[in-house]
């Protein structure tokens, strides 16, 4: 997950055993690496750049190139949701009368430990150590 391959970068060589379809030998292919190690391309200069986020006047959040200050558009694949939103929210909501119902019963040992410090407040403190 969150892995990408970039052509002509991080090329690794691997020995492949031969089969009937493939003669085998040593093959080269680009290795995968984490998406956080990939820099976005500045649309003005065409070179890798760091990214900052800013809000436009209409309130939309956009990616901005650090080098040129130009907006980097999001691809269509990133704007679509991959998982559907839950539509049964009303079913899982708690009813208003259930919100105010007391469901926690305090155990006896908790009630006794809360009452004990109040009783000890009337006793004088112990004498200081020599």
mmCIF file of C-alpha atoms in Angstrom:
data_model
loop_
_atom_site.group_PDB
_atom_site.id
_atom_site.type_symbol
_atom_site.label_atom_id
_atom_site.label_comp_id
_atom_site.label_asym_id
_atom_site.label_seq_id
_atom_site.Cartn_x
_atom_site.Cartn_y
_atom_site.Cartn_z
ATOM 1 C CA UNK A 1 0.000 0.000 0.000
ATOM 2 C CA UNK A 2 1.102 3.565 -0.741
ATOM 3 C CA UNK A 3 3.917 2.285 -2.937
ATOM 4 C CA UNK A 4 4.838 3.668 -6.361
ATOM 5 C CA UNK A 5 7.217 2.834 -9.189
ATOM 6 C CA UNK A 6 8.948 5.526 -11.209
ATOM 7 C CA UNK A 7 10.537 4.669 -14.543
ATOM 8 C CA UNK A 8 14.357 4.724 -14.727
ATOM 9 C CA UNK A 9 14.760 5.183 -10.959
ATOM 10 C CA UNK A 10 15.856 2.623 -8.409
ATOM 11 C CA UNK A 11 16.393 -0.098 -10.987
ATOM 12 C CA UNK A 12 17.110 -3.484 -9.401
ATOM 13 C CA UNK A 13 18.318 -6.700 -10.947
ATOM 14 C CA UNK A 14 16.867 -10.060 -10.053
ATOM 15 C CA UNK A 15 17.747 -13.610 -11.051
ATOM 16 C CA UNK A 16 14.686 -15.373 -12.458
ATOM 17 C CA UNK A 17 14.428 -19.128 -12.786
ATOM 18 C CA UNK A 18 13.649 -20.324 -16.294
ATOM 19 C CA UNK A 19 10.284 -21.797 -17.274
ATOM 20 C CA UNK A 20 8.820 -23.090 -20.524
ATOM 21 C CA UNK A 21 7.645 -19.591 -21.498
ATOM 22 C CA UNK A 22 10.553 -17.623 -19.983
ATOM 23 C CA UNK A 23 14.180 -18.639 -20.557
ATOM 24 C CA UNK A 24 15.215 -17.131 -17.202
ATOM 25 C CA UNK A 25 18.340 -15.175 -16.391
ATOM 26 C CA UNK A 26 18.903 -11.779 -14.816
ATOM 27 C CA UNK A 27 16.153 -9.197 -15.372
ATOM 28 C CA UNK A 28 16.073 -5.499 -14.503
ATOM 29 C CA UNK A 29 12.961 -3.659 -13.311
ATOM 30 C CA UNK A 30 12.158 -0.523 -11.277
ATOM 31 C CA UNK A 31 11.623 -1.222 -7.571
ATOM 32 C CA UNK A 32 8.709 0.178 -5.595
ATOM 33 C CA UNK A 33 9.188 2.794 -2.913
ATOM 34 C CA UNK A 34 6.938 4.734 -0.567
ATOM 35 C CA UNK A 35 4.849 7.576 -1.949
ATOM 36 C CA UNK A 36 6.243 10.014 0.648
ATOM 37 C CA UNK A 37 9.679 9.755 -0.997
ATOM 38 C CA UNK A 38 8.326 11.126 -4.296
ATOM 39 C CA UNK A 39 8.394 14.873 -4.955
ATOM 40 C CA UNK A 40 5.711 16.548 -7.038
ATOM 41 C CA UNK A 41 6.644 18.338 -10.255
ATOM 42 C CA UNK A 42 6.484 22.129 -10.351
ATOM 43 C CA UNK A 43 4.118 23.047 -13.207
ATOM 44 C CA UNK A 44 6.208 26.132 -14.110
ATOM 45 C CA UNK A 45 9.756 24.772 -14.105
ATOM 46 C CA UNK A 46 9.082 21.047 -14.555
ATOM 47 C CA UNK A 47 11.468 20.202 -11.684
ATOM 48 C CA UNK A 48 10.740 18.479 -8.353
ATOM 49 C CA UNK A 49 9.465 20.777 -5.617
ATOM 50 C CA UNK A 50 8.178 20.705 -2.076
ATOM 51 C CA UNK A 51 4.502 21.426 -1.495
ATOM 52 C CA UNK A 52 2.587 23.686 0.863
ATOM 53 C CA UNK A 53 -1.158 23.986 1.316
ATOM 54 C CA UNK A 54 -3.163 27.192 1.149
ATOM 55 C CA UNK A 55 -6.802 28.152 1.074
ATOM 56 C CA UNK A 56 -8.211 30.108 -1.842
ATOM 57 C CA UNK A 57 -10.685 32.966 -1.446
ATOM 58 C CA UNK A 58 -13.640 30.609 -1.951
ATOM 59 C CA UNK A 59 -12.369 28.339 0.860
ATOM 60 C CA UNK A 60 -11.009 25.444 -1.203
ATOM 61 C CA UNK A 61 -7.720 23.902 -0.086
ATOM 62 C CA UNK A 62 -5.064 23.757 -2.842
ATOM 63 C CA UNK A 63 -1.491 22.479 -3.172
ATOM 64 C CA UNK A 64 1.088 25.181 -3.917
ATOM 65 C CA UNK A 65 4.638 24.660 -5.227
ATOM 66 C CA UNK A 66 7.280 26.089 -2.872
ATOM 67 C CA UNK A 67 9.660 27.137 -5.682
ATOM 68 C CA UNK A 68 7.304 29.040 -7.961
ATOM 69 C CA UNK A 69 4.186 29.570 -5.844
ATOM 70 C CA UNK A 70 1.938 28.128 -8.564
ATOM 71 C CA UNK A 71 -1.013 25.877 -7.825
ATOM 72 C CA UNK A 72 -0.487 22.152 -8.421
ATOM 73 C CA UNK A 73 -3.801 20.667 -9.578
ATOM 74 C CA UNK A 74 -5.004 17.395 -8.083
ATOM 75 C CA UNK A 75 -5.458 14.545 -10.560
ATOM 76 C CA UNK A 76 -8.980 13.239 -11.140
ATOM 77 C CA UNK A 77 -8.060 9.899 -9.540
ATOM 78 C CA UNK A 78 -7.432 11.646 -6.191
ATOM 79 C CA UNK A 79 -10.678 13.602 -6.212
ATOM 80 C CA UNK A 80 -12.900 10.514 -6.441
ATOM 81 C CA UNK A 81 -13.761 8.578 -3.284
ATOM 82 C CA UNK A 82 -12.490 5.012 -3.202
ATOM 83 C CA UNK A 83 -14.886 3.942 -0.460
ATOM 84 C CA UNK A 84 -18.543 4.814 -0.344
ATOM 85 C CA UNK A 85 -19.847 6.979 2.468
ATOM 86 C CA UNK A 86 -22.136 5.369 4.996
ATOM 87 C CA UNK A 87 -25.743 6.172 4.304
ATOM 88 C CA UNK A 88 -27.306 4.597 7.424
ATOM 89 C CA UNK A 89 -26.286 7.388 9.798
ATOM 90 C CA UNK A 90 -29.818 7.903 11.093
ATOM 91 C CA UNK A 91 -29.997 4.247 12.147
ATOM 92 C CA UNK A 92 -26.885 4.559 14.346
ATOM 93 C CA UNK A 93 -27.845 7.875 15.956
ATOM 94 C CA UNK A 94 -28.770 7.789 19.631
ATOM 95 C CA UNK A 95 -32.310 8.836 20.450
ATOM 96 C CA UNK A 96 -32.675 12.022 22.518
ATOM 97 C CA UNK A 97 -34.388 10.284 25.423
ATOM 98 C CA UNK A 98 -31.554 7.736 25.609
ATOM 99 C CA UNK A 99 -28.901 10.453 25.846
ATOM 100 C CA UNK A 100 -30.098 11.661 29.251
ATOM 101 C CA UNK A 101 -30.578 8.178 30.710
ATOM 102 C CA UNK A 102 -28.098 7.287 33.459
ATOM 103 C CA UNK A 103 -26.373 4.034 32.536
ATOM 104 C CA UNK A 104 -23.323 4.103 34.833
ATOM 105 C CA UNK A 105 -23.679 2.746 38.365
ATOM 106 C CA UNK A 106 -20.802 3.705 40.625
ATOM 107 C CA UNK A 107 -19.298 0.691 42.460
ATOM 108 C CA UNK A 108 -19.188 0.764 46.262
ATOM 109 C CA UNK A 109 -15.391 0.852 46.483
ATOM 110 C CA UNK A 110 -15.275 4.012 44.319
ATOM 111 C CA UNK A 111 -17.907 5.746 46.420
ATOM 112 C CA UNK A 112 -15.990 4.830 49.613
ATOM 113 C CA UNK A 113 -12.659 6.131 48.238
ATOM 114 C CA UNK A 114 -14.266 9.435 47.234
ATOM 115 C CA UNK A 115 -15.849 9.879 50.678
ATOM 116 C CA UNK A 116 -12.628 8.962 52.568
ATOM 117 C CA UNK A 117 -10.586 12.096 51.687
ATOM 118 C CA UNK A 118 -13.441 14.325 52.860
ATOM 119 C CA UNK A 119 -13.357 12.638 56.309
ATOM 120 C CA UNK A 120 -9.562 12.977 56.507
ATOM 121 C CA UNK A 121 -9.749 16.721 55.852
ATOM 122 C CA UNK A 122 -10.838 17.311 59.483
ATOM 123 C CA UNK A 123 -7.755 15.565 60.941
ATOM 124 C CA UNK A 124 -4.603 17.645 61.561
ATOM 125 C CA UNK A 125 -1.570 17.010 59.332
ATOM 126 C CA UNK A 126 1.249 14.796 60.682
ATOM 127 C CA UNK A 127 4.216 16.528 62.377
ATOM 128 C CA UNK A 128 7.200 17.396 60.116
ATOM 129 C CA UNK A 129 10.123 15.009 59.958
ATOM 130 C CA UNK A 130 13.307 15.975 61.911
#
